[in-house]
Coordinates of C-alpha atoms in Angstrom, one line a residue:
M12 CA 86.1 124.9 70.9
A13 CA 86.2 122.8 74.0
L14 CA 89.7 121.7 73.2
R15 CA 90.8 125.3 72.7
K16 CA 89.4 126.1 76.1
I17 CA 91.4 123.3 77.7
F18 CA 94.6 124.6 76.1
R19 CA 93.9 128.1 77.4
E20 CA 93.4 126.7 80.9
F21 CA 96.6 124.7 80.5
M22 CA 98.5 127.8 79.5
K23 CA 97.1 129.7 82.5
K24 CA 98.3 127.0 84.9
R25 CA 101.6 126.4 83.1
V26 CA 102.6 130.1 83.7
L27 CA 101.2 130.6 87.2
S28 CA 101.5 127.2 88.8
P29 CA 103.4 127.4 92.2
P30 CA 105.2 124.0 91.6
L31 CA 106.9 125.5 88.6
L32 CA 107.9 128.6 90.4
T33 CA 109.3 126.5 93.2
A34 CA 111.3 124.5 90.7
R35 CA 112.9 127.7 89.4
H36 CA 114.0 128.5 93.0
C37 CA 115.4 125.0 93.4
S38 CA 117.6 125.3 90.4
S39 CA 118.8 128.8 91.3
A40 CA 122.1 127.4 92.6
A41 CA 122.9 125.9 89.2
A42 CA 121.8 129.2 87.5
T43 CA 124.2 131.2 89.7
K44 CA 127.1 129.0 88.6
N45 CA 126.2 129.2 84.9
P46 CA 124.1 132.2 83.8
H47 CA 123.9 130.9 80.3
S48 CA 121.9 127.9 81.6
A49 CA 119.3 130.2 83.0
K50 CA 119.0 132.0 79.7
K51 CA 118.9 128.7 77.8
G52 CA 116.2 127.5 80.2
R53 CA 114.1 130.6 79.6
L54 CA 114.4 130.1 75.8
L55 CA 113.4 126.5 76.1
T56 CA 110.4 127.5 78.3
G57 CA 109.4 130.0 75.7
A58 CA 109.7 127.3 73.0
T59 CA 107.5 125.0 75.2
I60 CA 104.8 127.7 75.4
G61 CA 105.0 128.3 71.7
L62 CA 104.6 124.6 71.1
V63 CA 101.5 124.4 73.2
I64 CA 100.0 127.4 71.4
A65 CA 100.8 125.8 68.1
G66 CA 99.2 122.6 69.3
G67 CA 96.1 124.5 70.3
A68 CA 95.7 125.8 66.8
Y69 CA 96.6 122.5 65.2
V70 CA 94.1 120.5 67.3
S71 CA 91.1 122.3 65.8
T72 CA 92.0 120.9 62.3
V73 CA 92.6 117.2 63.1
D74 CA 91.1 114.4 65.0
E75 CA 92.2 113.8 68.6
A76 CA 94.2 110.6 67.9
T77 CA 96.2 112.3 65.2
F78 CA 96.9 115.2 67.4
C79 CA 98.1 112.9 70.3
S80 CA 100.5 111.2 67.9
W81 CA 101.9 114.5 66.9
L82 CA 102.1 115.7 70.5
F83 CA 104.1 112.5 71.6
S84 CA 106.7 113.4 68.9
A85 CA 106.7 117.1 69.8
T86 CA 107.5 116.4 73.5
K87 CA 111.1 115.5 72.4
L88 CA 111.6 119.2 71.9
V89 CA 110.9 119.7 75.6
N90 CA 113.3 117.1 77.0
P91 CA 116.4 119.3 76.8
F92 CA 114.7 121.7 79.2
F93 CA 114.5 119.0 81.9
A94 CA 118.1 118.1 81.4
L95 CA 119.1 121.6 82.6
L96 CA 117.3 120.9 86.0
D97 CA 118.5 119.0 89.0
P98 CA 117.5 115.4 88.4
E99 CA 115.2 115.2 91.4
V100 CA 113.5 118.6 90.5
A101 CA 113.0 117.3 87.0
H102 CA 111.5 114.1 88.4
R103 CA 109.2 116.1 90.7
L104 CA 108.0 118.2 87.8
A105 CA 107.3 115.2 85.6
V106 CA 105.2 113.5 88.4
S107 CA 103.3 116.8 89.0
A108 CA 102.6 117.2 85.2
A109 CA 101.3 113.6 85.0
A110 CA 99.1 114.1 88.1
R111 CA 97.5 117.2 86.5
G112 CA 97.0 115.7 83.1
W113 CA 99.6 117.9 81.5
V114 CA 101.0 115.0 79.5
P115 CA 100.0 113.5 76.1
R116 CA 97.1 111.0 76.2
E117 CA 97.4 107.9 74.0
K118 CA 94.1 107.7 72.1
R119 CA 95.1 104.9 69.7
P120 CA 93.9 101.5 70.9
D121 CA 96.5 98.8 71.5
P122 CA 96.6 96.1 68.9
S123 CA 94.8 93.0 70.2
N124 CA 97.8 90.7 69.5
I125 CA 100.0 92.4 72.2
G126 CA 97.4 92.0 74.9
L127 CA 97.9 89.3 77.5
E128 CA 96.2 87.8 80.5
V129 CA 98.1 87.0 83.7
W130 CA 96.6 86.0 87.1
G131 CA 93.2 86.5 85.5
R132 CA 94.0 90.2 84.8
K133 CA 93.9 91.5 81.3
F134 CA 96.9 93.6 80.3
S135 CA 96.2 95.7 77.2
N136 CA 100.0 95.6 76.4
P137 CA 103.1 94.2 78.2
I138 CA 104.9 97.6 78.7
G139 CA 104.7 99.0 82.2
L140 CA 106.2 101.6 84.4
A141 CA 108.2 100.2 87.3
A142 CA 108.0 101.4 90.9
G143 CA 110.2 104.3 91.8
F144 CA 108.7 106.9 89.5
D145 CA 105.3 107.5 91.1
K146 CA 106.3 106.7 94.7
N147 CA 103.2 108.1 96.3
A148 CA 100.5 107.2 93.8
E149 CA 100.0 110.8 92.7
A150 CA 99.7 110.3 89.0
V151 CA 98.3 106.8 88.3
D152 CA 95.6 108.0 85.8
G153 CA 97.9 110.3 83.9
L154 CA 100.6 107.7 83.6
L155 CA 98.2 105.0 82.4
A156 CA 96.9 107.6 79.9
L157 CA 100.4 107.7 78.3
G158 CA 99.8 104.2 77.1
F159 CA 101.3 101.9 79.7
G160 CA 99.7 98.6 80.2
F161 CA 100.4 98.7 83.9
V162 CA 101.8 101.1 86.4
E163 CA 103.5 100.1 89.7
V164 CA 103.5 102.7 92.5
G165 CA 105.9 102.8 95.5
S166 CA 107.8 101.6 97.3
V167 CA 105.4 102.6 100.1
T168 CA 106.6 102.4 103.7
P169 CA 104.3 102.1 106.7
V170 CA 105.5 105.4 108.3
P171 CA 106.4 108.5 106.3
Q172 CA 110.2 108.9 105.9
E173 CA 112.4 111.4 104.0
G174 CA 114.9 108.9 102.6
N175 CA 118.6 109.6 102.3
P176 CA 120.1 113.1 102.2
K177 CA 120.2 115.0 98.9
P178 CA 121.7 115.1 96.4
R179 CA 120.7 111.4 95.8
I180 CA 120.1 111.1 92.1
F181 CA 122.9 111.4 89.5
R182 CA 122.7 111.3 85.7
L183 CA 125.0 109.5 83.4
P184 CA 123.6 110.8 80.1
W185 CA 126.2 109.3 77.7
E186 CA 125.7 105.9 79.2
G187 CA 121.9 106.2 79.3
A188 CA 121.9 105.6 83.0
I189 CA 121.1 106.9 86.5
I190 CA 122.5 106.3 89.9
N191 CA 120.1 106.8 92.8
R192 CA 120.3 106.4 96.6
C193 CA 116.8 107.7 97.5
G194 CA 116.3 105.2 100.3
F195 CA 112.5 104.6 100.2
N196 CA 111.4 108.3 100.5
S197 CA 107.7 107.8 101.0
E198 CA 104.7 109.7 102.3
G199 CA 103.6 106.5 104.0
I200 CA 100.7 104.0 103.6
V201 CA 98.0 106.2 105.1
A202 CA 98.6 109.1 102.6
V203 CA 98.9 106.6 99.7
A204 CA 95.7 104.7 100.7
K205 CA 93.7 108.0 100.9
R206 CA 95.0 109.0 97.4
L207 CA 94.3 105.6 95.9
G208 CA 90.8 105.5 97.5
A209 CA 89.9 108.9 96.2
Q210 CA 91.1 107.9 92.7
H211 CA 89.2 104.6 92.8
G212 CA 86.0 106.3 93.9
K213 CA 86.2 109.0 91.2
R214 CA 86.9 106.3 88.6
K215 CA 83.9 104.3 89.6
L216 CA 81.7 107.3 89.5
D217 CA 82.9 108.2 86.0
E218 CA 82.3 104.7 84.8
T219 CA 78.8 104.7 86.2
S220 CA 77.9 108.1 84.7
R221 CA 79.3 107.0 81.3
N222 CA 77.6 103.5 81.3
P223 CA 74.5 103.7 83.5
S224 CA 73.0 100.6 82.0
S225 CA 76.1 98.4 81.7
S226 CA 75.7 94.9 82.8
T227 CA 77.7 93.6 85.8
D228 CA 78.4 90.4 83.7
E229 CA 80.2 92.4 81.1
V230 CA 83.8 91.4 80.6
K231 CA 86.1 94.1 82.0
H232 CA 89.5 94.9 80.6
G233 CA 92.2 96.3 82.8
G234 CA 91.9 96.3 86.6
K235 CA 91.4 98.4 89.6
A236 CA 93.0 101.4 87.8
G237 CA 90.4 101.4 85.1
P238 CA 91.8 100.4 81.7
G239 CA 95.3 99.7 83.1
I240 CA 96.7 97.4 85.8
L241 CA 97.9 98.8 89.1
G242 CA 100.7 97.3 91.1
V243 CA 101.6 98.4 94.6
N244 CA 105.2 98.0 95.7
L245 CA 105.7 97.6 99.5
G246 CA 108.8 98.6 101.4
K247 CA 110.0 98.6 105.0
N248 CA 111.0 101.6 107.1
K249 CA 114.7 102.2 107.6
T250 CA 114.6 102.0 111.4
S251 CA 112.1 99.1 111.6
E252 CA 113.2 96.0 113.4
D253 CA 110.3 93.8 112.2
A254 CA 110.3 93.8 108.4
A255 CA 107.5 91.2 108.2
A256 CA 105.2 93.5 110.3
D257 CA 105.9 96.4 107.9
Y258 CA 105.0 94.4 104.8
A259 CA 101.9 93.0 106.5
Q260 CA 100.8 96.5 107.4
G261 CA 101.1 97.5 103.8
V262 CA 99.1 94.5 102.7
H263 CA 96.3 95.2 105.1
T264 CA 96.1 98.9 104.1
L265 CA 96.7 98.9 100.3
S266 CA 95.8 95.5 98.9
Q267 CA 92.2 96.5 98.3
Y268 CA 93.4 99.0 95.6
A269 CA 96.0 96.7 94.0
D270 CA 95.8 94.3 91.1
Y271 CA 99.1 92.8 92.4
L272 CA 101.4 93.4 95.3
V273 CA 105.2 93.4 95.4
I274 CA 107.5 92.7 98.3
N275 CA 110.6 94.8 97.7
V276 CA 113.6 93.1 99.4
S277 CA 116.2 94.2 96.9
S278 CA 116.7 98.0 97.1
P279 CA 120.4 98.6 97.7
N280 CA 119.7 101.9 99.5
T281 CA 118.1 100.6 102.8
P282 CA 120.6 99.0 105.1
G283 CA 120.1 95.3 105.6
L284 CA 117.2 95.0 103.2
R285 CA 119.0 92.7 100.7
M286 CA 119.7 90.2 103.5
L287 CA 116.0 89.3 103.4
Q288 CA 116.8 87.5 100.1
G289 CA 118.5 84.7 101.9
R290 CA 116.7 81.4 101.8
K291 CA 115.5 81.2 105.4
Q292 CA 114.8 84.9 105.8
L293 CA 112.8 85.1 102.5
K294 CA 110.8 82.0 103.3
D295 CA 109.8 83.3 106.8
L296 CA 109.0 86.7 105.3
V297 CA 106.8 85.5 102.4
K298 CA 104.9 83.1 104.7
K299 CA 104.0 85.9 107.1
V300 CA 103.0 88.3 104.2
Q301 CA 100.9 85.6 102.5
A302 CA 99.1 84.9 105.8
A303 CA 98.4 88.6 106.2
R304 CA 96.9 88.7 102.7
D305 CA 94.9 85.5 103.0
E306 CA 93.3 86.4 106.4
M307 CA 91.5 89.2 104.7
Q308 CA 88.1 88.8 103.1
W309 CA 88.0 88.8 99.3
G310 CA 85.4 88.7 96.6
E311 CA 85.0 86.3 93.7
E312 CA 88.2 87.5 92.1
G313 CA 90.2 86.6 95.2
P314 CA 93.3 88.3 96.7
P315 CA 95.8 90.2 94.6
P316 CA 98.8 88.1 93.4
L317 CA 102.0 88.5 95.5
L318 CA 105.4 88.9 93.9
V319 CA 108.9 89.4 95.2
K320 CA 111.3 91.9 93.6
I321 CA 115.0 90.6 93.6
A322 CA 118.4 92.1 92.9
P323 CA 120.5 91.6 89.9
D324 CA 123.7 91.1 92.0
L325 CA 122.9 87.6 93.2
S326 CA 125.1 84.5 93.1
K327 CA 124.1 81.3 91.5
E328 CA 123.4 79.8 95.0
D329 CA 121.3 82.8 95.9
L330 CA 119.2 82.4 92.8
E331 CA 118.7 78.7 93.5
D332 CA 117.5 79.5 97.1
I333 CA 115.0 82.1 95.9
A334 CA 113.7 79.8 93.2
A335 CA 113.2 77.0 95.8
V336 CA 111.3 79.4 98.1
A337 CA 109.1 80.7 95.2
L338 CA 108.2 77.2 94.2
A339 CA 107.7 75.8 97.7
L340 CA 105.4 78.7 98.7
R341 CA 103.7 78.9 95.3
L342 CA 104.6 82.6 94.9
D343 CA 102.7 84.3 92.1
G344 CA 105.8 85.7 90.4
L345 CA 109.1 87.4 90.6
I346 CA 110.1 90.8 89.4
I347 CA 113.6 90.9 87.8
S348 CA 115.3 93.1 88.7
N349 CA 116.1 96.0 90.9
T350 CA 119.0 98.4 90.4
T351 CA 122.6 97.1 90.6
V352 CA 125.5 98.1 92.9
S353 CA 128.0 97.0 90.3
R354 CA 129.5 99.5 87.7
P355 CA 129.9 97.6 84.4
D356 CA 131.7 99.2 81.5
P357 CA 131.4 101.9 80.3
V358 CA 129.9 103.2 83.5
S359 CA 133.1 102.4 85.5
K360 CA 135.0 105.0 83.5
N361 CA 132.6 107.8 84.4
P362 CA 133.6 109.9 87.4
V363 CA 130.0 109.8 88.6
A364 CA 130.4 106.0 89.1
V365 CA 131.9 106.6 92.5
E366 CA 128.6 107.7 93.9
V367 CA 127.0 105.2 96.2
G368 CA 123.6 103.8 95.1
G369 CA 121.8 101.6 92.6
L370 CA 122.5 101.9 88.9
S371 CA 119.6 101.7 86.4
G372 CA 119.3 102.1 82.6
K373 CA 121.0 100.7 79.6
P374 CA 124.1 99.2 81.4
L375 CA 121.7 97.1 83.5
F376 CA 120.1 95.4 80.5
N377 CA 122.5 92.5 80.0
L378 CA 122.9 91.8 83.8
S379 CA 119.1 91.7 84.4
T380 CA 118.4 89.7 81.3
N381 CA 120.9 87.0 82.4
I382 CA 119.2 86.9 85.8
L383 CA 115.9 86.5 84.1
K384 CA 117.2 83.6 82.0
E385 CA 118.6 81.9 85.1
M386 CA 115.4 82.2 87.1
Y387 CA 113.3 80.9 84.2
V388 CA 115.5 77.8 84.0
L389 CA 115.3 77.3 87.8
T390 CA 111.6 77.8 88.1
R391 CA 110.1 77.0 84.6
I392 CA 107.3 79.4 85.4
H393 CA 106.3 82.7 84.0
I394 CA 108.4 85.5 85.6
Y395 CA 107.6 89.2 85.2

């Protein structure tokens, strides 16, 4: 009965929620150009509602884990609806849905043989969600509930900024790719810190109420985001003249909520950012950010690990310089890689390929894997 009540509440919000009404207005231009798309969208919305109703009836006859397995499969029926929307509107809807818990929850435990321990943190599985999806830490709990072993939020800039003008996200469906030039659109570190602080407090309260007699010596799986690991990706403001100060500010404000921190110096959509990957520039930057982290007071588990996210468009010499800096400064790890400004085949034949921005998706796989191999050879350390 409780689950049926949840589904009734879901339906009420699904129909009346202001974000969904806003999304319809945002896509009205496309609907004007093609009235059939609007009709098709309504049909798919009706199908979605029918799916939820059917799920509500079905859940009363099976256990929760079985229902979640069915629901993950059933969501494939909803995907065509999102493809009819503007890419950024679809993205916004997905984040909002995850923030409200309107996404499937993975109830099946991860097999023990895929868990791993890195930096003293226990990952239940090695599959994570990269920065760029939940830029403002709105949906951490909902995204981890999908089954990810870790979620990385950001990039977060010190001061709020809108990013580049819209449209700035372009689909290449046949190539399984996207081009974006968002440009670090961010609500800023203060808003993100408040959100993470509230989530952290609620999580601690829930843990205490569920396990009032649990020992403090008990081995804890996961990290500061409960069962999952939380990474915080730091960026610099577009107009900032002191990149190190921007990253240091992010460390001081957000590191208390992070299981690991990332210095993002590889987005192609912020002018001059990739220049920070040069040997001298990177060495100076990492030293200052490490100092900002280490001057803070930390408990027994110590400060969060510090990683650098690099581009896939680097020369052999660039990679050697980055590896030398990583080893000399005992960097905790490297994230490989960001999006690419190149347009490998078959993307180069798509008219959308002329759009400025970073390419992600299937066409990036070989390029990023080659960079991963090169950096492993150069450093002989674990790289994530």
